[in-house]
């Protein structure tokens, strides 16, 4: 048993080390000329609206960029703040999510509504608690184009402040960093090695169209990982 545990520890350490030295970090700044739509489901996100929208406004390097905010039945001041902060910026569209589709979870249903409202070449799903650097979208799509992939999921830096956050959040990184050799998963994609984070997910609309948008993950709690599996 001790020998097994030692061997297992060495294995996960080796996988982590390989990923540490080979993980891709988008760094290339190239103007994106194709159309990009960012879908953001929001439900009671008033405290995030000002900083989040400000980060979107600052995005650069994408000529045809649209932001579709889906207000998913918010009962706080989310809608009012969106109207105030967005102002006259025509890149933004705010829609109200229709009644929840039968058998669907709320967030995925809202994303489907946003997907049905766009015809862009690339679709990005983003959570309201993410703060993007000004070149984040440009670099993510440039990376995907250079690698000729159908989707990528840039992993945001997790900000941990409380003791419980510092204790738990690193486990999210460790769960894939120590179990999947990312370069192999990229080159030889399999459903069992699919890794994704719905906080920031970039996909070609042609690939998403083949699986009817978010239909395949309509009732999945881990919709990000299941969406990646559906796209493989």
C-alpha positions as CSV (number, residue, x, y, z in Angstrom):
1,X,0.0,0.0,0.0
2,X,2.8,2.4,0.9
3,X,4.5,1.6,-2.4
4,X,1.3,2.3,-4.3
5,X,0.8,5.7,-2.5
6,X,4.4,6.7,-3.3
7,X,4.0,5.8,-6.9
8,X,0.7,7.6,-7.2
9,X,2.2,10.7,-5.6
10,X,5.1,10.7,-8.0
11,X,2.7,10.3,-10.9
12,X,0.5,13.3,-10.0
13,X,3.6,15.3,-9.2
14,X,5.1,14.5,-12.6
15,X,1.8,15.5,-14.4
16,X,1.7,18.8,-12.5
17,X,5.3,19.5,-13.4
18,X,4.7,18.8,-17.1
19,X,1.7,21.1,-17.1
20,X,3.6,23.8,-15.2
21,X,6.3,24.0,-17.9
22,X,4.1,23.5,-20.9
23,X,0.9,25.2,-20.1
24,X,-0.2,27.7,-22.8
25,X,-0.5,31.4,-21.7
26,X,-2.1,33.6,-24.4
27,X,0.4,36.4,-25.1
28,X,0.0,37.4,-28.7
29,X,-1.6,40.7,-29.6
30,X,-3.2,40.5,-33.0
31,X,-6.3,42.4,-34.1
32,X,-9.3,40.2,-34.4
33,X,-11.3,41.1,-37.5
34,X,-14.1,38.5,-37.2
35,X,-17.3,39.2,-35.2
36,X,-17.2,38.3,-31.5
37,X,-20.2,38.1,-29.1
38,X,-19.8,37.9,-25.4
39,X,-22.7,36.3,-23.5
40,X,-23.1,37.2,-19.8
41,X,-26.0,35.8,-17.8
42,X,-26.7,38.0,-14.8
43,X,-28.9,37.3,-11.8
44,X,-28.7,39.7,-8.9
45,X,-25.2,40.9,-9.8
46,X,-25.6,44.5,-8.7
47,X,-22.3,44.5,-6.7
48,X,-20.4,43.3,-9.8
49,X,-21.9,45.5,-12.5
50,X,-19.8,48.6,-12.4
51,X,-16.3,47.0,-12.4
52,X,-17.4,44.2,-14.7
53,X,-18.8,46.5,-17.4
54,X,-15.8,48.8,-17.1
55,X,-13.5,45.9,-17.9
56,X,-15.6,45.0,-20.9
57,X,-15.6,48.6,-22.2
58,X,-11.8,48.6,-22.0
59,X,-11.4,45.6,-24.3
60,X,-9.2,46.3,-27.3
61,X,-8.1,44.7,-30.6
62,X,-11.5,43.3,-31.6
63,X,-13.1,45.2,-34.5
64,X,-16.6,43.7,-34.3
65,X,-17.3,43.1,-30.6
66,X,-20.8,42.8,-29.1
67,X,-21.8,42.2,-25.5
68,X,-25.1,40.5,-24.8
69,X,-26.1,40.8,-21.1
70,X,-29.0,38.4,-20.2
71,X,-30.8,39.7,-17.1
72,X,-32.0,36.5,-15.6
73,X,-34.9,37.6,-13.4
74,X,-32.8,39.9,-11.1
75,X,-34.6,41.3,-8.1
76,X,-31.9,43.7,-7.0
77,X,-30.7,46.8,-8.9
78,X,-28.8,44.9,-11.6
79,X,-31.1,46.2,-14.4
80,X,-30.9,49.8,-13.3
81,X,-27.2,49.7,-12.9
82,X,-26.7,48.2,-16.3
83,X,-28.6,51.0,-17.9
84,X,-26.6,53.6,-16.0
85,X,-23.1,52.1,-16.5
86,X,-23.5,51.1,-20.1
87,X,-25.0,54.5,-21.2
88,X,-24.9,55.0,-25.0
89,X,-22.3,52.3,-25.8
90,X,-23.9,50.5,-28.8
91,X,-21.7,47.4,-28.3
92,X,-24.0,46.4,-25.5
93,X,-27.4,44.8,-25.7
94,X,-29.4,43.9,-22.5
95,X,-32.1,41.3,-22.9
96,X,-34.4,39.8,-20.3
97,X,-34.3,36.0,-20.2
98,X,-37.6,34.5,-21.2
99,X,-39.4,32.0,-18.9
100,X,-37.3,29.1,-17.9
101,X,-37.3,26.4,-20.5
102,X,-38.8,23.1,-19.3
103,X,-36.1,20.8,-18.0
104,X,-33.4,23.5,-18.2
105,X,-31.3,25.0,-15.5
106,X,-31.4,28.8,-15.2
107,X,-27.9,29.8,-16.2
108,X,-27.8,27.6,-19.3
109,X,-31.3,28.7,-20.3
110,X,-30.1,32.3,-20.2
111,X,-27.1,31.5,-22.2
112,X,-29.2,29.8,-24.9
113,X,-31.3,33.0,-25.1
114,X,-28.1,35.0,-25.7
115,X,-26.8,32.5,-28.3
116,X,-30.1,32.7,-30.2
117,X,-29.7,36.5,-30.3
118,X,-26.4,36.5,-32.1
119,X,-24.8,35.6,-35.5
120,X,-21.2,36.3,-34.6
121,X,-18.2,34.1,-35.6
122,X,-17.1,33.5,-32.1
123,X,-19.1,33.1,-28.9
124,X,-17.7,33.8,-25.4
125,X,-19.4,33.0,-22.2
126,X,-18.3,35.1,-19.2
127,X,-19.3,35.2,-15.5
128,X,-20.1,38.6,-13.9
129,X,-17.4,38.1,-11.2
130,X,-14.6,38.0,-13.8
131,X,-12.4,41.0,-14.4
132,X,-10.7,40.9,-17.8
133,X,-7.5,42.6,-18.7
134,X,-7.9,45.0,-21.8
135,X,-6.3,42.5,-24.2
136,X,-7.9,39.3,-22.8
137,X,-10.5,38.7,-25.5
138,X,-8.1,39.5,-28.3
139,X,-5.4,37.2,-27.0
140,X,-7.8,34.4,-26.3
141,X,-9.2,34.3,-29.8
142,X,-5.8,34.8,-31.4
143,X,-4.6,31.8,-29.4
144,X,-7.5,29.7,-30.6
145,X,-7.0,30.8,-34.2
146,X,-3.3,30.0,-34.2
147,X,-3.9,26.5,-32.7
148,X,-6.9,25.9,-35.0
149,X,-9.1,24.8,-32.2
150,X,-12.9,24.8,-31.9
151,X,-12.8,26.1,-28.3
152,X,-10.6,27.1,-25.5
153,X,-11.2,27.9,-21.9
154,X,-8.7,30.4,-20.5
155,X,-8.4,29.8,-16.7
156,X,-8.8,33.1,-14.8
157,X,-6.5,33.8,-11.8
158,X,-8.6,33.0,-8.8
159,X,-8.5,35.8,-6.1
160,X,-8.7,34.2,-2.6
161,X,-9.1,36.5,0.4
162,X,-10.7,34.6,3.2
163,X,-9.2,31.6,4.9
164,X,-11.8,29.2,3.4
165,X,-11.2,30.6,-0.1
166,X,-7.5,30.1,0.2
167,X,-8.1,26.6,1.4
168,X,-10.6,25.6,-1.3
169,X,-9.9,27.5,-4.5
170,X,-6.4,26.0,-5.1
171,X,-8.2,22.6,-5.3
172,X,-9.9,23.7,-8.4
173,X,-6.6,24.2,-10.1
174,X,-5.1,21.1,-8.7
175,X,-8.1,19.0,-9.9
176,X,-7.0,19.3,-13.5
177,X,-3.4,20.4,-13.1
178,X,-2.5,17.0,-11.5
179,X,-4.7,14.7,-13.5
180,X,-4.7,15.7,-17.2
181,X,-1.6,16.4,-19.4
182,X,-3.0,19.4,-21.1
183,X,-0.9,19.3,-24.3
184,X,-1.9,15.6,-24.9
185,X,-5.6,16.5,-24.2
186,X,-5.3,19.3,-26.8
187,X,-3.6,17.1,-29.4
188,X,-5.7,13.9,-28.8
189,X,-9.1,15.2,-27.5
190,X,-11.2,12.7,-25.6
191,X,-14.3,13.3,-23.6
192,X,-12.7,11.9,-20.5
193,X,-9.9,14.5,-20.5
194,X,-12.0,17.5,-21.3
195,X,-11.2,20.5,-19.1
196,X,-13.1,23.8,-19.1
197,X,-14.1,26.7,-16.9
198,X,-17.4,28.4,-17.7
199,X,-16.1,31.7,-16.2
200,X,-14.4,32.3,-19.5
201,X,-15.2,30.0,-22.4
202,X,-14.5,30.8,-26.1
203,X,-16.0,28.7,-28.9
204,X,-16.5,29.0,-32.6
205,X,-20.1,29.5,-33.5
206,X,-19.9,26.9,-36.2
207,X,-18.9,24.3,-33.6
208,X,-21.6,25.4,-31.2
209,X,-24.2,25.3,-34.0
210,X,-23.4,21.6,-34.6
211,X,-24.6,20.8,-31.0
212,X,-27.6,23.2,-31.1
213,X,-26.1,25.7,-28.8
214,X,-26.3,24.9,-25.2
215,X,-29.0,22.2,-25.7
216,X,-26.7,19.3,-24.8
217,X,-26.0,20.8,-21.3
218,X,-29.5,22.1,-20.6
219,X,-29.8,20.2,-17.3
220,X,-26.1,19.8,-16.4
221,X,-24.8,21.4,-13.2
222,X,-21.2,21.2,-14.5
223,X,-22.3,22.7,-17.7
224,X,-18.8,24.0,-18.6
225,X,-17.1,20.6,-18.6
226,X,-20.1,18.9,-20.2
227,X,-20.1,21.5,-22.9
228,X,-16.4,20.8,-23.7
229,X,-17.2,17.1,-23.9
230,X,-20.1,17.8,-26.2
231,X,-17.8,19.8,-28.5
232,X,-15.2,17.0,-28.8
